[in-house]
Structure formats: C-alpha cells, structure tokens
GROMACS .gro file of C-alpha atoms in nm:
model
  317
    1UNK     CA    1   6.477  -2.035 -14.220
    2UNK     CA    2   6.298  -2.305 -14.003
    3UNK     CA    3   6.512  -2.429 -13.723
    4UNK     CA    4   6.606  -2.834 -13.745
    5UNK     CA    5   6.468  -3.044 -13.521
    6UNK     CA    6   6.844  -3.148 -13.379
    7UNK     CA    7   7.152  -2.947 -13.420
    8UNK     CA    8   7.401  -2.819 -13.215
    9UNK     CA    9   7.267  -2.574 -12.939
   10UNK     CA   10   7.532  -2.313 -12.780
   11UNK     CA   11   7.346  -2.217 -12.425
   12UNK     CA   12   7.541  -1.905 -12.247
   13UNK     CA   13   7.479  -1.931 -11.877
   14UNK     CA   14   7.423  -2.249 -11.950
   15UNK     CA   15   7.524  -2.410 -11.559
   16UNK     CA   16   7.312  -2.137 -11.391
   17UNK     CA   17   6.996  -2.221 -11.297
   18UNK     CA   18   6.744  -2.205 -11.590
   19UNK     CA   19   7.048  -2.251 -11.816
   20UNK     CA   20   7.097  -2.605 -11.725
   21UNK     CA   21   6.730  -2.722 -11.719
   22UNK     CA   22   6.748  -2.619 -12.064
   23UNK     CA   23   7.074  -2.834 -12.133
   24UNK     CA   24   6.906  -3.092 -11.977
   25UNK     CA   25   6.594  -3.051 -12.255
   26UNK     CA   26   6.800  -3.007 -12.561
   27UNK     CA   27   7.010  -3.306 -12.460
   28UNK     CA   28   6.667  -3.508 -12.413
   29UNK     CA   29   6.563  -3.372 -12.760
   30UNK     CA   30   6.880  -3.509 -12.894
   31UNK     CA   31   7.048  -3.212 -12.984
   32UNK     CA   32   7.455  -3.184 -12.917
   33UNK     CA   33   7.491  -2.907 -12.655
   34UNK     CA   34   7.786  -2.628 -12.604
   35UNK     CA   35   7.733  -2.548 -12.232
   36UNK     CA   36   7.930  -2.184 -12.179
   37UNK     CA   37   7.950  -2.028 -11.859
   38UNK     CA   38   8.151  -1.831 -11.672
   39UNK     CA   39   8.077  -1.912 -11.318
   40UNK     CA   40   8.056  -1.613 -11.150
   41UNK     CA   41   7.673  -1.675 -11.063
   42UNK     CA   42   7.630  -2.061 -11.224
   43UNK     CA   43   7.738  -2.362 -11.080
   44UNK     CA   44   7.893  -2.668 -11.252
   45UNK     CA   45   7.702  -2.920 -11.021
   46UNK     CA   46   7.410  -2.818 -11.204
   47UNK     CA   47   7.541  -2.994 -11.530
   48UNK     CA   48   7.785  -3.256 -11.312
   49UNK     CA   49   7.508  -3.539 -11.424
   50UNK     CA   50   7.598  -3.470 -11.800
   51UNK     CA   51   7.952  -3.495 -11.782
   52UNK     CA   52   7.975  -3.833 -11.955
   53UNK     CA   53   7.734  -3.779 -12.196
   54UNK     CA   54   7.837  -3.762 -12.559
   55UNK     CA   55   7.673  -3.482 -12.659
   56UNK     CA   56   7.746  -3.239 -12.373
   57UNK     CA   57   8.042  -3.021 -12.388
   58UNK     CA   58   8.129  -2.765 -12.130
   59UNK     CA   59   8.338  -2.428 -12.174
   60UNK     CA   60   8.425  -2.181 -11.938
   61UNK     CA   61   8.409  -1.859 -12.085
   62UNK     CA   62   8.287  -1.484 -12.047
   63UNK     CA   63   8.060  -1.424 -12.342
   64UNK     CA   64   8.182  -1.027 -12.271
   65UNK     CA   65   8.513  -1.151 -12.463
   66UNK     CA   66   8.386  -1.318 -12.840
   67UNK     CA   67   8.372  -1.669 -12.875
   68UNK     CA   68   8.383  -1.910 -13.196
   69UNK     CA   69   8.178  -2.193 -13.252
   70UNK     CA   70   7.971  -2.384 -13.557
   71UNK     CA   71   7.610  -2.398 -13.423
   72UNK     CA   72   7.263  -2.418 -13.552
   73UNK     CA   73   7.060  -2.238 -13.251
   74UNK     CA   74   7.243  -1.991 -12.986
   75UNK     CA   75   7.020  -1.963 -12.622
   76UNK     CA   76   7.166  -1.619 -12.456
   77UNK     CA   77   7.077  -1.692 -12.070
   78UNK     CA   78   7.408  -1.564 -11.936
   79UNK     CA   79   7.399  -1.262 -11.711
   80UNK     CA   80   7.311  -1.283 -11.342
   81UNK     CA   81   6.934  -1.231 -11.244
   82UNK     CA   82   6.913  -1.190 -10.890
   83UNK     CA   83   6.949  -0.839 -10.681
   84UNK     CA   84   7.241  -0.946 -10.486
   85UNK     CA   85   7.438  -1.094 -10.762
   86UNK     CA   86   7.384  -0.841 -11.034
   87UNK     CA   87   7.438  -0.536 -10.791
   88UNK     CA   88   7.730  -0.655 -10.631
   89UNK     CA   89   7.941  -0.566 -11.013
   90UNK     CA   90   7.703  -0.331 -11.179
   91UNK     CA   91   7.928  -0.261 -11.452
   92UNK     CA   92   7.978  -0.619 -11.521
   93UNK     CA   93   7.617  -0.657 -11.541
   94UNK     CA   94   7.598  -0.430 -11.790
   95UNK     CA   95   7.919  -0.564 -12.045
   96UNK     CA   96   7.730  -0.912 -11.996
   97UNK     CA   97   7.393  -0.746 -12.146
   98UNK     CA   98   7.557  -0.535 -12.350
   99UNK     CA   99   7.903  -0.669 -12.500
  100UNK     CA  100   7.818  -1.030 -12.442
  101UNK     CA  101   7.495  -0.985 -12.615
  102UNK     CA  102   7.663  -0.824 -12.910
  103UNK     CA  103   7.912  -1.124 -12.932
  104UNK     CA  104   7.649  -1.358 -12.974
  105UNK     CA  105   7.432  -1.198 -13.202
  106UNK     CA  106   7.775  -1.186 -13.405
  107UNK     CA  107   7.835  -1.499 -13.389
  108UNK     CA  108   7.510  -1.553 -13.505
  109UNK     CA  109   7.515  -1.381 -13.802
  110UNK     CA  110   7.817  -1.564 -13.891
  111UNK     CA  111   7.719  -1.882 -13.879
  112UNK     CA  112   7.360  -1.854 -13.976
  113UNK     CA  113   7.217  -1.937 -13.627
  114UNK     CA  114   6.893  -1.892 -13.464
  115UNK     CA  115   6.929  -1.674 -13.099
  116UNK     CA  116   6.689  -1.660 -12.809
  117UNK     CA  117   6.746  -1.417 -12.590
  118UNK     CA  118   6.630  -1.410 -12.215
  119UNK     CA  119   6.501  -1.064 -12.135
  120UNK     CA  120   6.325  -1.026 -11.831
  121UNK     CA  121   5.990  -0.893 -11.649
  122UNK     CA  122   6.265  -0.554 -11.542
  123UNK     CA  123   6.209  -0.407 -11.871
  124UNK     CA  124   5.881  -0.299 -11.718
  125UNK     CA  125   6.092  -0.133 -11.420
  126UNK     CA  126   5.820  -0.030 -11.142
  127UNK     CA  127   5.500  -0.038 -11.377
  128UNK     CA  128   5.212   0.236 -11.412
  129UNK     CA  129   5.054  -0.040 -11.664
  130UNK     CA  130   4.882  -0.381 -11.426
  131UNK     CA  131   4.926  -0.601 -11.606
  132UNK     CA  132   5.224  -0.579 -11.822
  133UNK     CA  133   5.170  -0.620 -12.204
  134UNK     CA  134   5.484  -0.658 -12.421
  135UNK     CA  135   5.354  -0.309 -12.596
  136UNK     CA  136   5.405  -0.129 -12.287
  137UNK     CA  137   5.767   0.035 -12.227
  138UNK     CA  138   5.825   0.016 -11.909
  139UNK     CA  139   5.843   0.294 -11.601
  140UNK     CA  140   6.249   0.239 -11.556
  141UNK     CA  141   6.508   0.431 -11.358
  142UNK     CA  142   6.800   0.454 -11.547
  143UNK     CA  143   7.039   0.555 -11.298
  144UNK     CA  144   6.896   0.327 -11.006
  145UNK     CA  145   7.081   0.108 -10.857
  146UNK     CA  146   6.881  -0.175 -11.049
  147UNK     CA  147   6.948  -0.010 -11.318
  148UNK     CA  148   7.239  -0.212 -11.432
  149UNK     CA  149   6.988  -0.521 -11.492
  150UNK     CA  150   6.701  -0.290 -11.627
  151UNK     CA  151   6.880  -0.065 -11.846
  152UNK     CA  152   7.109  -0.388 -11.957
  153UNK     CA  153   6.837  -0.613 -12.053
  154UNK     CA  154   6.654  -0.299 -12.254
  155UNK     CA  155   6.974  -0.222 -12.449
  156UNK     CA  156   6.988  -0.642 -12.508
  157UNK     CA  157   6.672  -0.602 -12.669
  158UNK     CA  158   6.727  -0.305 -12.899
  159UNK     CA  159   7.068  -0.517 -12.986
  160UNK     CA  160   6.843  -0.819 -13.083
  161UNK     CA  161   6.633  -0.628 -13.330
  162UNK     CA  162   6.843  -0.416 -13.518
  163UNK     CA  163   7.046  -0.691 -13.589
  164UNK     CA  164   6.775  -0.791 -13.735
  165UNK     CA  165   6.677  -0.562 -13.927
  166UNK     CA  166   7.012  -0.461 -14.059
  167UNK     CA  167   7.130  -0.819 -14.121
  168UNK     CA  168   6.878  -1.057 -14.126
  169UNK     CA  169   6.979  -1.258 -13.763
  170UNK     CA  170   6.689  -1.458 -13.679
  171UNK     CA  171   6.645  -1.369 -13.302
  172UNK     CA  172   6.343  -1.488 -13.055
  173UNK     CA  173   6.269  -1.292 -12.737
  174UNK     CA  174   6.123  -1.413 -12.447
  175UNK     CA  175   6.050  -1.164 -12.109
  176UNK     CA  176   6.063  -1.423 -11.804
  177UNK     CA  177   5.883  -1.337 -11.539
  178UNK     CA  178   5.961  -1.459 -11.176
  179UNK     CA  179   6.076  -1.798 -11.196
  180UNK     CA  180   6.155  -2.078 -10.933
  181UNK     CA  181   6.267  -2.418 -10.879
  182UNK     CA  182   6.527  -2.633 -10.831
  183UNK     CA  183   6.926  -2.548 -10.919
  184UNK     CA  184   6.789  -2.192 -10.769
  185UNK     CA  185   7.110  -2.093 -10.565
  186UNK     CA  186   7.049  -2.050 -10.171
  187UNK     CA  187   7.214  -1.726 -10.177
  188UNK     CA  188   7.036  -1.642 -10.497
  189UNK     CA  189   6.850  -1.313 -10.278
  190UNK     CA  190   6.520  -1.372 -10.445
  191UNK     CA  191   6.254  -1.394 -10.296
  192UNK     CA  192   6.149  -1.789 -10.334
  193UNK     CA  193   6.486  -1.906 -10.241
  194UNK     CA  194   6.548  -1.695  -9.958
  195UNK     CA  195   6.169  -1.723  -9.777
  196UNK     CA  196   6.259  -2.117  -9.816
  197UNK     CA  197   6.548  -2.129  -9.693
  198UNK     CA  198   6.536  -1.904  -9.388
  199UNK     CA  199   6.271  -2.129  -9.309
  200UNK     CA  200   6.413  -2.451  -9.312
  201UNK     CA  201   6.709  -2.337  -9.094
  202UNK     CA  202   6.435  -2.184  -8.841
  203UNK     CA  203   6.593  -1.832  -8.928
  204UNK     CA  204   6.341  -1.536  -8.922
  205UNK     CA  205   6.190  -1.451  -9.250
  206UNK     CA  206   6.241  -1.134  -9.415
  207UNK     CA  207   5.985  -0.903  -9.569
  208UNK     CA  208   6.120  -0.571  -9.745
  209UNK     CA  209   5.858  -0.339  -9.728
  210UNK     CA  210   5.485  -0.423  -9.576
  211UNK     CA  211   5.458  -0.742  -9.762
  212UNK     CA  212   5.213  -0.586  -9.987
  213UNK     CA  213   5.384  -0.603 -10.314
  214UNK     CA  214   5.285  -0.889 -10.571
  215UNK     CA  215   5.455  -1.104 -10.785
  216UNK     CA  216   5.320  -1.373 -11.015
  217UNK     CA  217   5.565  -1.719 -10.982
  218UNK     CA  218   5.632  -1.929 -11.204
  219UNK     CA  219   5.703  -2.304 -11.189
  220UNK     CA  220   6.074  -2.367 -11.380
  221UNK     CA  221   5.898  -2.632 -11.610
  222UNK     CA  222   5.637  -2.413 -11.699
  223UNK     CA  223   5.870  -2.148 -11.813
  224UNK     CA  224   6.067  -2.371 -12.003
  225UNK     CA  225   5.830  -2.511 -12.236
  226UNK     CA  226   5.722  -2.146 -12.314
  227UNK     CA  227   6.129  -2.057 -12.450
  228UNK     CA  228   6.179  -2.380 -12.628
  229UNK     CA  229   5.805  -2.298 -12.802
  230UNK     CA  230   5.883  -1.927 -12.858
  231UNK     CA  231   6.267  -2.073 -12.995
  232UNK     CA  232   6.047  -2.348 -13.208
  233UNK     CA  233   5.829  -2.136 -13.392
  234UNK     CA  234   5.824  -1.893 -13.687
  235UNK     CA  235   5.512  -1.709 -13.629
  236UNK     CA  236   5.711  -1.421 -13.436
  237UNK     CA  237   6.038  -1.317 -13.287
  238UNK     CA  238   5.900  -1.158 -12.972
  239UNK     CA  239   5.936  -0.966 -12.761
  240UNK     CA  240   5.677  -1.245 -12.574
  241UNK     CA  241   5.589  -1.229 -12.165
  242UNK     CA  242   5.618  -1.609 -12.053
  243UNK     CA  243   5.514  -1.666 -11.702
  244UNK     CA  244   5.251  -1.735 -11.470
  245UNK     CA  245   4.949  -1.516 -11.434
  246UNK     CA  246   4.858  -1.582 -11.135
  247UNK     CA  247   4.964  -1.322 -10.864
  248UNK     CA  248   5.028  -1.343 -10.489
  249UNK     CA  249   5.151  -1.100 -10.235
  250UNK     CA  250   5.504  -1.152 -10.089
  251UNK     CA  251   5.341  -1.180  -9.726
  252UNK     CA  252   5.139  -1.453  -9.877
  253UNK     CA  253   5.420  -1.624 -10.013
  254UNK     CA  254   5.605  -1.607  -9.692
  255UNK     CA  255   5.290  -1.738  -9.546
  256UNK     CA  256   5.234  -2.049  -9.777
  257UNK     CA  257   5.659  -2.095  -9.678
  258UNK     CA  258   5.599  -2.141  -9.353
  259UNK     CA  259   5.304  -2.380  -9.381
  260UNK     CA  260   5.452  -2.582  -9.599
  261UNK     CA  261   5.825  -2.625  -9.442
  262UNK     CA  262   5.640  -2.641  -9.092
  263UNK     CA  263   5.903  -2.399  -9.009
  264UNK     CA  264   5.831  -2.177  -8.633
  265UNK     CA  265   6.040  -1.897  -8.815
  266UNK     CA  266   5.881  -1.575  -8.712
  267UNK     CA  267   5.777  -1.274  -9.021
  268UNK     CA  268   6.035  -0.959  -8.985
  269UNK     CA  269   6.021  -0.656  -9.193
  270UNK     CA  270   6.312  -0.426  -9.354
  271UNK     CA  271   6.290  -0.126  -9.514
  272UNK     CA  272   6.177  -0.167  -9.896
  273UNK     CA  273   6.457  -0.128 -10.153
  274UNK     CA  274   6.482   0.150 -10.442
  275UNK     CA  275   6.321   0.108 -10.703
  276UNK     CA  276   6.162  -0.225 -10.620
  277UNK     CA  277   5.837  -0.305 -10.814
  278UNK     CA  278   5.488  -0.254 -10.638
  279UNK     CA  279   5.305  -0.518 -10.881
  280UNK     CA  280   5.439  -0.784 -11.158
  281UNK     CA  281   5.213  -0.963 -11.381
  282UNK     CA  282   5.193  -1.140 -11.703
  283UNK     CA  283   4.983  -1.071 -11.967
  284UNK     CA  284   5.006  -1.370 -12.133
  285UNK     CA  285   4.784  -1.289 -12.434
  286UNK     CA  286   5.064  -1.342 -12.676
  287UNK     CA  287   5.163  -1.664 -12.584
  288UNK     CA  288   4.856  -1.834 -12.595
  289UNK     CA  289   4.814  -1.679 -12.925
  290UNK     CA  290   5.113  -1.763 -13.100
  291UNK     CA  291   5.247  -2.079 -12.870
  292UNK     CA  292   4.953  -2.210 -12.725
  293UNK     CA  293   5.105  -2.161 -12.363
  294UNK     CA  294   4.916  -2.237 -12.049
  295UNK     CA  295   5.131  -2.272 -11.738
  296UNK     CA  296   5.026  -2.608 -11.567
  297UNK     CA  297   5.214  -2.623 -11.201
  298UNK     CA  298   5.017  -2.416 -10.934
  299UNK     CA  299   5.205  -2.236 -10.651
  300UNK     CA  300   5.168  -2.522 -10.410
  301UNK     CA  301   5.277  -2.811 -10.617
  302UNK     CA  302   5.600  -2.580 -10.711
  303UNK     CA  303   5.690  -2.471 -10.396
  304UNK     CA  304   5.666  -2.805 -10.241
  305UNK     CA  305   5.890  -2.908 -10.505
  306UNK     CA  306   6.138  -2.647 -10.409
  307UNK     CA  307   6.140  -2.706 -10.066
  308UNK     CA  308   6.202  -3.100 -10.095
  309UNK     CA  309   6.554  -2.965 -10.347
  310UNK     CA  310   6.670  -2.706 -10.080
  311UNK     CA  311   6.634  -2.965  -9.810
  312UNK     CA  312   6.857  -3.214 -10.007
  313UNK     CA  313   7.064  -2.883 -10.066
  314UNK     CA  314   7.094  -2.746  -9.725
  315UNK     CA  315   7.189  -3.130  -9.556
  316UNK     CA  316   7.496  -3.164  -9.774
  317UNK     CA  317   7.647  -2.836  -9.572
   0.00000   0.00000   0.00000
C-alpha cells in the first residue's frame, strides 16, 4: 500500500542525532510526529526547538519494553551507534536490536504501518569485498566485542524480512554508512566528532592504528534524503547502502581537522582496536537505481559545518 504523503510518523531514537534531523523533516513535510527515546545515548536538546509545536509529541520510552500507538509510518533509529556507547552495555545493545526491533515490527503489523529500519555499514563487519554491495554478507565476528552492534543489526534485518514474508509488514531498509554532522554528541567516540573536538580544545589527536584505514563520510543531509527516498518509494524494501562514496584515510581526515580548526594539536597513535574495519565503502549502485541518490555535500563543506556546531557546543561548557 503506498504511503500518504502526511500521517503520523513514530521515530524511535528519535532525540539522538540522526533521529531528530529526521523529526525535524517530517515536521517540515507536515506530518504529526511521535518522538520516542529513551535517553541513554539521545539528547532532548536536540528536539528542545519543537517543543511548542503542535505536531510534535515526545515520549520517553525503551522500545525493548512494547509500546502502543496509531501511526501510519514507524522510523526504527533507536539503538546506540557509536563504539563507546554501544560497548559500554553490550547486552543492552543487543535487546535494543533485537527485542526493540521485534516490538516495532509488531506494532506495525497491527496497525498497518510502514517501518524503516536503520541498519548499518557493520553488517559488512571487517570486509574481504571493497566495495561493499548489499549482496555481499559480510566478514563478521560474532563473539567480538563489536559484536553486540554487528550481530544486533544482522538479526534486525532477518527480523525485518520475515515479518515480511510471514505477514505482509511493509518494511524499508537502509545500511548507513559513516555519517556526520551536527547534534553528533562530543563524547560520541567516532571518529568525526572526536578528531574535531580534540582539536578545538588544542588536545592531541588520536589515531588507532597507523592511520591507514578508510572510511567514506557522509554529510547528515545527504544521508537523510536517501532514508526518506528509500521510506517514499515502492520500487523495493532494501536492504539499500546510502552513503557517500567517496573514501579518505583516517590520517587524512585528522589532517583536513587540523587545517580547518587551525588547531596546533599534535597526531598520536594507539593501538588499533579488535575487529575494527581496514576499508568502508559504498556501493551506491542501488540507490541511484531505484532513488536516484547522489550525495551533494563534499568532505570540506561538511566538516566545516561541523566544526562551526561543536564550537557553539563546546563554548556553552
């Protein structure tokens, strides 16, 4: 059934950081929005600017426990995505991706409503295949300590399909790759947020492993018009890479950082951690094909954007 062009939009996670650019879209598209979070990794000044508006709601709740509500389009975005945060509870990690998946796609299929679920570029786990296709299965430890995130967001997946398949729950799934911008926590432990701000508080920058790993980083804008396309559409349900395809180094990265925040911090290095990917990149084959997606914001432009929001951030301390 096609999804209507305003409804009411339940988005888990949804005062994280991705979760409320996307209340911040379906509000703009005039849809009435259910914000659910828990709070263990979001943050309700990321949503404090909707407060007063009529169709914003906010609800704290842990999707692990079942929660009712008449909706037309579900947006599962609630489990944390950083090292640090989903490490530091593995187990919770896993009843978020598991459980809390399960809730929703129950909810769901009660209510006739459309989910989207955020998977993730970890599926791939350290890859063999450069770059990743969604028809690859991934190299994955599954009793890493990354595993809880890895082995989580897999299990999400198979969750999303064969409740489809066995009753009819009209699910989208979109892998995000690396993502950055602003509502990014500063303790967030990835790598944009922390290379920005050790360097605008002059600390020394720090590079796990020889620097020498890649990632491809994408712009938060960019990323979100690919899930509201993928969520739009009826063409497929996914699984569908969004993301930027262009890939950098993390010793480049820290580079750029430091060029661009004028920052005298000096480049340290740390051992790498298990199980850390060697290489991440898109292929983005699929979402040109079915969503027409072309990321527009280049590296530069994003980062500088970034950098201007965890200055702002950083002063109010």
């Amino acid at each position: 059934m096609p999804l209507p062009t305003k409804g009411r939009v339940l988005i888990a996670g949804g005062a994280g950081f991705l979760g409320s650019h996307l209340c911040d879209r379906y509000i703009g598209r005039g849809w009435e929005v259910l914000c659910v979070d828990n709070f263990h990794t979001g943050n309700k000044a990321n949503v404090r600017h909707l407060m007063s508006h009529p169709n914003f709601e906010l609800v704290r709740h842990d999707i692990v426990e079942p929660y009712l509500a008449e909706v037309d389009l579900i947006l599962n975005f609630a489990c944390p995505a950083s090292p640090v945060h989903y490490q530091s509870n593995p187990i919770k990690t896993m009843k978020t991706s598991v459980l809390g998946t399960m809730n929703l796609l129950g909810l769901a299929k009660r209510v006739g409503a459309r989910l989207t679920h955020a998977s993730t570029s970890e599926v791939y786990g350290d890859p063999i295949q450069h770059p990743q296709t969604e028809a690859y299965w991934g190299n994955v430890n599954p009793i890493g300590v990354r595993s809880c995130y890895d082995e989580g967001k897999r299990a999400a997946e198979t969750l999303c399909y064969d409740y489809n398949r066995m009753h009819d729950v009209d699910v989208r799934l979109v892998r995000i790759f690396n993502t950055y911008g602003p509502r990014m926590a500063p303790d967030d432990g990835r790598v944009v947020s922390n290379f920005i701000v050790q360097a605008l508080q002059g600390d020394d920058i720090t590079i796990y492993g020889d620097g020498s790993q890649t990632r491809s980083f994408c712009y938060c804008d960019d990323l979100l018009d690919g899930i509201i396309a993928l969520t739009d559409q009826d063409e497929t349900l996914g699984p569908i890479n969004i993301g930027n395809a262009n890939e950098f180094t993390v010793a480049e990265l820290a580079e750029r950082v430091i060029r661009l925040t004028g920052s005298r911090s000096r480049i340290v290095r740390k051992p790498l951690p298990s199980d850390d990917p060697k290489v991440r990149r898109p292929d983005l084959s699929l979402a040109q094909k079915h969503l027409n997606y072309q990321p527009k914001i280049e590296l530069e432009e994003g980062l500088k954007k970034t950098i201007d929001y965890f200055r702002t951030v950083l002063a109010q301390r």
